[in-house]
Short mmCIF file of C-alpha atoms and ligand atoms in Angstrom, two decimals:
data_model
loop_
_atom_site.label_atom_id
_atom_site.label_comp_id
_atom_site.label_asym_id
_atom_site.label_seq_id
_atom_site.Cartn_x
_atom_site.Cartn_y
_atom_site.Cartn_z
CA UNK I 1 -15.80 -13.91 -32.04
CA UNK I 2 -17.47 -14.16 -35.48
CA UNK I 3 -21.06 -15.36 -35.50
CA UNK I 4 -21.86 -18.40 -37.65
CA UNK I 5 -23.67 -17.58 -40.91
CA UNK I 6 -27.35 -16.84 -40.26
CA UNK I 7 -26.91 -16.26 -36.53
CA UNK I 8 -26.32 -13.04 -34.68
CA UNK I 9 -23.34 -12.67 -32.37
CA UNK I 10 -25.84 -12.77 -29.52
CA UNK I 11 -26.97 -16.32 -30.23
CA UNK I 12 -23.51 -17.62 -29.40
CA UNK I 13 -23.77 -19.93 -26.42
CA UNK I 14 -21.15 -20.26 -23.73
CA UNK I 15 -19.32 -23.41 -24.89
CA UNK I 16 -18.87 -22.09 -28.43
CA UNK I 17 -17.54 -18.76 -27.13
CA UNK I 18 -15.09 -20.55 -24.83
CA UNK I 19 -13.83 -22.69 -27.73
CA UNK I 20 -12.93 -19.43 -29.47
CA UNK I 21 -10.58 -18.58 -26.60
CA UNK I 22 -7.00 -19.88 -26.45
CA UNK I 23 -7.65 -22.30 -23.58
CA UNK I 24 -7.56 -26.07 -23.05
CA UNK I 25 -10.52 -28.36 -23.66
CA UNK I 26 -10.38 -29.21 -19.95
CA UNK I 27 -10.85 -25.56 -18.98
CA UNK I 28 -13.73 -25.19 -21.45
CA UNK I 29 -15.31 -28.27 -19.88
CA UNK I 30 -14.74 -26.99 -16.33
CA UNK I 31 -16.33 -23.57 -16.95
CA UNK I 32 -19.31 -25.22 -18.68
CA UNK I 33 -19.74 -27.62 -15.74
CA UNK I 34 -19.82 -24.66 -13.32
CA UNK I 35 -22.42 -22.99 -15.53
CA UNK I 36 -24.49 -26.20 -15.45
CA UNK I 37 -24.22 -26.41 -11.64
CA UNK I 38 -25.50 -22.83 -11.36
CA UNK I 39 -28.83 -23.97 -12.83
CA UNK I 40 -29.38 -26.20 -9.79
CA UNK I 41 -28.29 -23.38 -7.48
CA UNK I 42 -30.87 -21.12 -9.13
CA UNK I 43 -33.57 -23.71 -8.49
CA UNK I 44 -32.49 -23.99 -4.84
CA UNK I 45 -32.54 -20.18 -4.42
CA UNK I 46 -36.00 -19.91 -5.94
CA UNK I 47 -37.62 -22.82 -4.13
CA UNK I 48 -35.28 -23.90 -1.35
CA UNK I 49 -35.47 -23.68 2.42
CA UNK I 50 -34.53 -20.25 3.78
CA UNK I 51 -33.86 -21.55 7.25
CA UNK I 52 -30.60 -22.14 9.10
CA UNK I 53 -28.61 -25.33 8.67
CA UNK I 54 -27.53 -25.61 12.30
CA UNK I 55 -23.85 -25.46 11.26
CA UNK I 56 -21.23 -22.72 10.92
CA UNK I 57 -18.54 -22.01 8.34
CA UNK I 58 -14.80 -21.34 8.49
CA UNK I 59 -15.47 -17.86 9.86
CA UNK I 60 -17.84 -19.01 12.59
CA UNK I 61 -20.79 -17.60 10.63
CA UNK I 62 -24.08 -19.49 10.89
CA UNK I 63 -24.76 -21.35 7.63
CA UNK I 64 -28.13 -21.12 5.98
CA UNK I 65 -29.60 -24.27 4.47
CA UNK I 66 -29.10 -22.60 1.08
CA UNK I 67 -25.38 -22.08 1.78
CA UNK I 68 -24.92 -25.77 2.50
CA UNK I 69 -27.09 -26.92 -0.43
CA UNK I 70 -25.42 -24.56 -2.92
CA UNK I 71 -21.99 -25.65 -1.72
CA UNK I 72 -22.89 -29.32 -2.12
CA UNK I 73 -24.20 -28.73 -5.66
CA UNK I 74 -21.01 -26.94 -6.73
CA UNK I 75 -18.63 -29.37 -5.05
CA UNK I 76 -20.28 -32.51 -6.50
CA UNK I 77 -20.20 -31.03 -10.00
CA UNK I 78 -16.52 -30.09 -9.67
CA UNK I 79 -15.57 -33.52 -8.36
CA UNK I 80 -17.41 -35.30 -11.19
CA UNK I 81 -16.01 -32.96 -13.85
CA UNK I 82 -12.85 -35.10 -13.88
CA UNK I 83 -10.59 -32.05 -14.42
CA UNK I 84 -10.28 -30.72 -10.86
CA UNK I 85 -7.42 -31.37 -8.44
CA UNK I 86 -8.19 -29.30 -5.31
CA UNK I 87 -11.34 -27.51 -4.23
CA UNK I 88 -11.74 -24.71 -1.67
CA UNK I 89 -15.12 -23.30 -0.72
CA UNK I 90 -16.05 -20.41 1.52
CA UNK I 91 -18.42 -22.90 3.18
CA UNK I 92 -15.78 -25.57 3.84
CA UNK I 93 -13.14 -25.52 6.59
CA UNK I 94 -10.35 -27.03 4.50
CA UNK I 95 -9.28 -27.88 0.97
CA UNK I 96 -10.94 -30.94 -0.61
CA UNK I 97 -8.68 -33.05 -2.85
CA UNK I 98 -10.62 -34.44 -5.78
CA UNK I 99 -7.58 -35.92 -7.59
CA UNK I 100 -3.92 -36.16 -6.55
CA UNK I 101 -2.19 -35.50 -9.90
CA UNK I 102 -1.85 -31.96 -11.26
CA UNK I 103 -1.28 -32.75 -14.96
CA UNK I 104 -3.88 -30.95 -17.06
CA UNK I 105 -6.02 -30.34 -14.00
CA UNK I 106 -7.27 -27.20 -12.30
CA UNK I 107 -7.99 -26.07 -8.76
CA UNK I 108 -11.07 -24.06 -7.88
CA UNK I 109 -11.92 -21.64 -5.07
CA UNK I 110 -15.55 -20.58 -4.91
CA UNK I 111 -18.20 -18.86 -2.86
CA UNK I 112 -21.28 -20.91 -3.74
CA UNK I 113 -23.88 -18.34 -2.72
CA UNK I 114 -22.43 -14.96 -1.79
CA UNK I 115 -24.94 -12.71 -0.05
CA UNK I 116 -27.14 -15.67 0.89
CA UNK I 117 -28.64 -13.69 3.79
CA UNK I 118 -30.24 -11.43 1.14
CA UNK I 119 -32.35 -14.23 -0.38
CA UNK I 120 -35.10 -13.97 2.22
CA UNK I 121 -35.59 -10.30 1.33
CA UNK I 122 -35.53 -11.18 -2.38
CA UNK I 123 -32.37 -9.27 -3.29
CA UNK I 124 -29.85 -10.48 -5.89
CA UNK I 125 -27.14 -12.97 -4.91
CA UNK I 126 -24.41 -14.81 -6.78
CA UNK I 127 -21.79 -17.53 -7.15
CA UNK I 128 -18.14 -16.47 -7.44
CA UNK I 129 -15.45 -18.76 -8.90
CA UNK I 130 -11.65 -18.55 -9.16
CA UNK I 131 -9.65 -21.10 -11.23
CA UNK I 132 -5.92 -21.93 -11.15
CA UNK I 133 -3.84 -24.46 -13.08
CA UNK I 134 -2.50 -27.36 -11.00
CA UNK I 135 -3.08 -28.03 -7.31
CA UNK I 136 -1.96 -24.86 -5.50
CA UNK I 137 -4.77 -22.58 -4.33
CA UNK I 138 -2.66 -20.29 -2.13
CA UNK I 139 -1.22 -18.37 -5.09
CA UNK I 140 -1.42 -14.64 -5.86
CA UNK I 141 -4.64 -13.91 -7.73
CA UNK I 142 -2.63 -12.73 -10.74
CA UNK I 143 -1.93 -16.43 -11.43
CA UNK I 144 -5.59 -17.26 -12.03
CA UNK I 145 -6.35 -18.76 -15.45
CA UNK I 146 -10.05 -17.94 -15.22
CA UNK I 147 -12.55 -16.09 -13.02
CA UNK I 148 -16.31 -15.97 -13.28
CA UNK I 149 -19.48 -15.18 -11.44
CA UNK I 150 -23.14 -16.07 -11.91
CA UNK I 151 -25.62 -13.40 -10.80
CA UNK I 152 -29.09 -14.56 -9.73
CA UNK I 153 -31.12 -11.39 -10.20
CA UNK I 154 -34.20 -10.43 -12.27
CA UNK I 155 -32.21 -12.14 -15.04
CA UNK I 156 -29.56 -14.80 -14.55
CA UNK I 157 -26.24 -13.69 -16.01
CA UNK I 158 -22.79 -15.24 -16.16
CA UNK I 159 -19.60 -13.18 -16.55
CA UNK I 160 -16.20 -14.74 -17.24
CA UNK I 161 -12.68 -13.93 -18.27
CA UNK I 162 -9.81 -16.24 -19.18
CA UNK I 163 -7.53 -13.24 -19.57
CA UNK I 164 -8.72 -12.15 -23.03
CA UNK I 165 -11.58 -9.75 -22.41
CA UNK I 166 -14.58 -9.91 -20.08
CA UNK I 167 -17.80 -11.35 -21.47
CA UNK I 168 -21.41 -11.57 -20.23
CA UNK I 169 -23.90 -14.31 -20.99
CA UNK I 170 -27.59 -14.26 -20.08
CA UNK I 171 -29.77 -17.29 -19.44
CA UNK I 172 -32.58 -17.69 -21.95
CA UNK I 173 -35.93 -19.45 -21.61
CA UNK I 174 -34.23 -22.77 -22.39
CA UNK I 175 -31.79 -22.15 -19.50
CA UNK I 176 -28.91 -21.74 -22.00
CA UNK I 177 -26.31 -19.01 -21.46
CA UNK I 178 -26.02 -16.90 -24.64
CA UNK I 179 -23.65 -13.99 -25.27
CA UNK I 180 -25.08 -10.56 -24.38
CA UNK I 181 -21.98 -8.38 -23.91
CA UNK I 182 -18.47 -9.01 -25.28
CA UNK I 183 -15.17 -7.33 -24.27
CA UNK I 184 -16.74 -5.17 -21.55
CA UNK I 185 -14.59 -2.12 -20.70
CA UNK I 186 -14.47 0.17 -17.65
CA UNK I 187 -14.29 3.95 -18.05
CA UNK I 188 -11.37 5.83 -16.46
CA UNK I 189 -13.56 7.46 -13.79
CA UNK I 190 -17.04 6.80 -12.44
CA UNK I 191 -20.06 8.45 -10.81
CA UNK I 192 -21.39 5.74 -8.49
CA UNK I 193 -19.94 4.29 -5.31
CA UNK I 194 -20.74 1.25 -3.17
CA UNK I 195 -19.39 1.77 0.40
CA UNK I 196 -19.42 -1.40 2.51
CA UNK I 197 -19.31 -1.61 6.26
CA UNK I 198 -20.44 0.75 9.02
CA UNK I 199 -19.58 4.38 8.22
CA UNK I 200 -18.98 5.18 11.90
CA UNK I 201 -16.14 2.63 11.85
CA UNK I 202 -14.37 4.20 8.87
CA UNK I 203 -10.84 5.48 9.33
CA UNK I 204 -10.17 9.11 8.44
CA UNK I 205 -8.75 8.49 4.96
CA UNK I 206 -11.84 6.53 3.93
CA UNK I 207 -14.18 9.11 5.44
CA UNK I 208 -12.45 11.89 3.49
CA UNK I 209 -12.56 9.79 0.31
CA UNK I 210 -16.33 9.30 0.65
CA UNK I 211 -16.76 13.07 1.11
CA UNK I 212 -14.65 13.59 -2.02
CA UNK I 213 -16.94 11.27 -4.00
CA UNK I 214 -20.09 13.00 -2.69
CA UNK I 215 -18.61 16.43 -3.45
CA UNK I 216 -18.08 15.43 -7.10
CA UNK I 217 -21.69 14.26 -7.34
CA UNK I 218 -21.28 10.48 -7.16
CA UNK I 219 -24.44 8.49 -6.34
CA UNK I 220 -24.46 5.82 -3.63
CA UNK I 221 -25.46 2.41 -5.04
CA UNK I 222 -25.11 -0.39 -2.45
CA UNK I 223 -27.24 -3.55 -2.16
CA UNK I 224 -25.20 -5.52 0.39
CA UNK I 225 -24.50 -8.19 -2.23
CA UNK I 226 -20.92 -8.24 -3.53
CA UNK I 227 -21.86 -9.86 -6.86
CA UNK I 228 -24.68 -7.45 -7.87
CA UNK I 229 -22.74 -4.45 -6.57
CA UNK I 230 -19.63 -5.36 -8.58
CA UNK I 231 -21.79 -6.27 -11.59
CA UNK I 232 -23.38 -2.80 -11.53
CA UNK I 233 -19.95 -1.09 -11.54
CA UNK I 234 -18.74 -3.39 -14.34
CA UNK I 235 -21.82 -3.20 -16.59
CA UNK I 236 -22.14 0.59 -16.23
CA UNK I 237 -18.38 0.75 -16.72
CA UNK I 238 -18.07 3.40 -14.04
CA UNK I 239 -17.83 3.56 -10.30
CA UNK I 240 -16.09 2.03 -7.33
CA UNK I 241 -16.93 -0.64 -4.76
CA UNK I 242 -15.11 -0.45 -1.44
CA UNK I 243 -15.09 -2.48 1.71
CA UNK I 244 -12.35 -0.79 3.75
CA UNK I 245 -10.43 -1.62 6.88
CA UNK I 246 -12.73 -0.68 9.76
CA UNK I 247 -11.93 0.33 13.33
CA UNK I 248 -11.70 -3.08 15.01
CA UNK I 249 -11.48 -4.95 11.66
CA UNK I 250 -8.16 -3.92 10.03
CA UNK I 251 -8.65 -6.45 7.19
CA UNK I 252 -12.22 -5.49 6.43
CA UNK I 253 -14.68 -8.32 5.76
CA UNK I 254 -14.27 -9.80 2.30
CA UNK I 255 -12.19 -12.92 1.58
CA UNK I 256 -9.15 -12.86 -0.69
CA UNK I 257 -9.48 -16.34 -2.22
CA UNK I 258 -13.24 -16.57 -2.68
CA UNK I 259 -14.36 -12.99 -3.37
CA UNK I 260 -11.55 -10.48 -3.96
CA UNK I 261 -9.22 -12.39 -6.31
CA UNK I 262 -11.87 -13.48 -8.86
CA UNK I 263 -13.53 -10.05 -8.96
CA UNK I 264 -10.17 -8.25 -9.16
CA UNK I 265 -9.13 -10.52 -12.07
CA UNK I 266 -12.37 -9.71 -13.91
CA UNK I 267 -12.26 -5.95 -13.26
CA UNK I 268 -8.56 -5.64 -14.21
CA UNK I 269 -9.24 -7.48 -17.49
CA UNK I 270 -12.05 -4.99 -18.15
CA UNK I 271 -9.60 -2.08 -17.75
CA UNK I 272 -10.28 -1.26 -14.11
CA UNK I 273 -8.18 -1.84 -11.00
CA UNK I 274 -8.44 -3.33 -7.52
CA UNK I 275 -6.33 -2.46 -4.49
CA UNK I 276 -6.22 -3.28 -0.79
CA UNK I 277 -5.29 0.37 -0.25
CA UNK I 278 -1.56 -0.27 -0.64
CA UNK I 279 -0.98 -2.91 -3.36
CA UNK I 280 -3.08 -4.50 -6.11
CA UNK I 281 -5.36 -7.25 -4.77
CA UNK I 282 -3.92 -9.66 -7.35
CA UNK I 283 -0.42 -9.26 -5.87
CA UNK I 284 -1.45 -10.34 -2.36
CA UNK I 285 0.20 -13.67 -1.48
CA UNK I 286 -2.52 -15.50 0.48
CA UNK I 287 -1.29 -17.16 3.68
CA UNK I 288 -4.53 -18.93 4.59
CA UNK I 289 -7.88 -19.91 3.09
CA UNK I 290 -9.76 -17.46 5.28
CA UNK I 291 -7.54 -14.42 4.68
CA UNK I 292 -9.46 -11.16 4.37
CA UNK I 293 -8.37 -7.80 2.96
CA UNK I 294 -9.75 -4.29 2.46
CA UNK I 295 -10.78 -3.65 -1.15
CA UNK I 296 -11.19 -0.67 -3.49
CA UNK I 297 -12.26 -1.94 -6.93
CA UNK I 298 -13.56 -0.26 -10.08
CA UNK I 299 -12.44 2.64 -12.26
CA UNK I 300 -8.70 3.24 -12.18
CA UNK I 301 -8.96 6.95 -11.32
CA UNK I 302 -11.35 6.27 -8.43
CA UNK I 303 -9.22 3.47 -6.98
CA UNK I 304 -6.12 5.68 -7.20
CA UNK I 305 -7.97 8.54 -5.51
CA UNK I 306 -8.91 6.19 -2.66
CA UNK I 307 -5.31 5.07 -2.14
CA UNK I 308 -4.12 8.69 -2.27
CA UNK I 309 -6.59 9.68 0.46
CA UNK I 310 -5.44 6.74 2.58
CA UNK I 311 -1.81 7.75 2.16
CA UNK I 312 -2.48 11.43 2.90
CA UNK I 313 -4.29 10.52 6.09
CA UNK I 314 -1.65 8.07 7.20
CA UNK I 315 1.09 10.71 6.88
CA UNK I 316 2.49 9.10 3.71
CA UNK I 317 2.68 11.61 0.79
CA UNK I 318 0.15 10.68 -1.91
CA UNK I 319 2.91 10.52 -4.54
CA UNK I 320 4.66 7.73 -2.61
CA UNK I 321 1.44 5.74 -2.34
CA UNK I 322 0.81 6.23 -6.06
CA UNK I 323 4.31 4.83 -6.72
CA UNK I 324 3.44 1.73 -4.66
CA UNK I 325 0.37 1.20 -6.80
CA UNK I 326 2.36 1.45 -9.98
P1 LIG T 401 -23.39 -12.53 3.51
O1 LIG T 401 -22.86 -13.58 2.54
O2 LIG T 401 -23.16 -12.87 4.95
O3 LIG T 401 -24.76 -12.06 3.20
O4 LIG T 401 -22.43 -11.25 3.31
C1 LIG T 401 -22.37 -10.73 2.00
C2 LIG T 401 -21.01 -10.09 1.88
O5 LIG T 401 -20.01 -11.02 2.16
C3 LIG T 401 -20.81 -9.48 0.50
O6 LIG T 401 -21.62 -10.09 -0.46
C4 LIG T 401 -21.19 -8.02 0.68
O7 LIG T 401 -20.47 -7.15 -0.18
C5 LIG T 401 -20.84 -7.75 2.14
O8 LIG T 401 -20.91 -9.01 2.82
C6 LIG T 401 -21.80 -6.80 2.80
O9 LIG T 401 -21.35 -6.61 4.11
P2 LIG T 401 -22.06 -5.51 5.03
O10 LIG T 401 -23.46 -6.02 5.26
O11 LIG T 401 -21.22 -5.47 6.28
O12 LIG T 401 -22.03 -4.20 4.29
#
């Protein structure tokens, strides 16, 4: 992306960068609208009510007032964008139809405030967004046309891909998102790991994989927030995040539509990989909005090592498991 004369590459704001991508004007508009909505979410996070909303979400989890407010901000902005057909939110029980026709329109699945329970201890949280062409949201994640997240941390950053590189923007003092990293790439192997879930509920393959990581000197880096934890692996270009199947929870915790597909799309386009332990996350055919799956996401060598350990400890030779992963 060449910078205009007299400006540095890092004064390029989001809309101009998007216009340099081979995407429709409607998709440029949609991504910019989501970026605008995030500014109201930031304000809610920084000043809003930390209490409970007295309602629960699709998973029976108690909703915080911030969950409900953030969801309302995102949904209203998507509806009024004029380019959205269907909307699915982690905070809504069913799909919301904004427009009936599919021509030139997009469908959006989002988690408006992932990690919201971390706000009251002042840890970083984020918004995660997955975008498809047309009206069908129950597609394999490989069909996404865009994925992005906004990270509300010490700085506010926005990361997106439309399939041609992964790019980071940081909010400046005018609340504009300007380019800070372009074409981010993962290294082949990492030295940090983010292990989700209770260790005493790990199956043997996962336990042995963690010991393998510790033996090779990897450092544990886990905040409990999916967005900051993935962002750390991506920005350092090395490491692995995992939330495995647990004893009693064979599909782990994280949601395919709202969390795993967008992050897998981003990490794969940065040269990493993402697996459920058997197949790439992006090849999962979702059967319901609330479908969950185990996830191993980050450097290719680390993700492959994880799937090899799982295979070895399920009696399947590692080579066979490697074949499955391609
Ligand atoms: P909340 O949205 O309920 O705070 O959960 C956050 C999350 O979905 C995801 O952001 C984290 O990676 C994961 O849960 C952490 O789960 P554990 O607390 O079980 O490790």
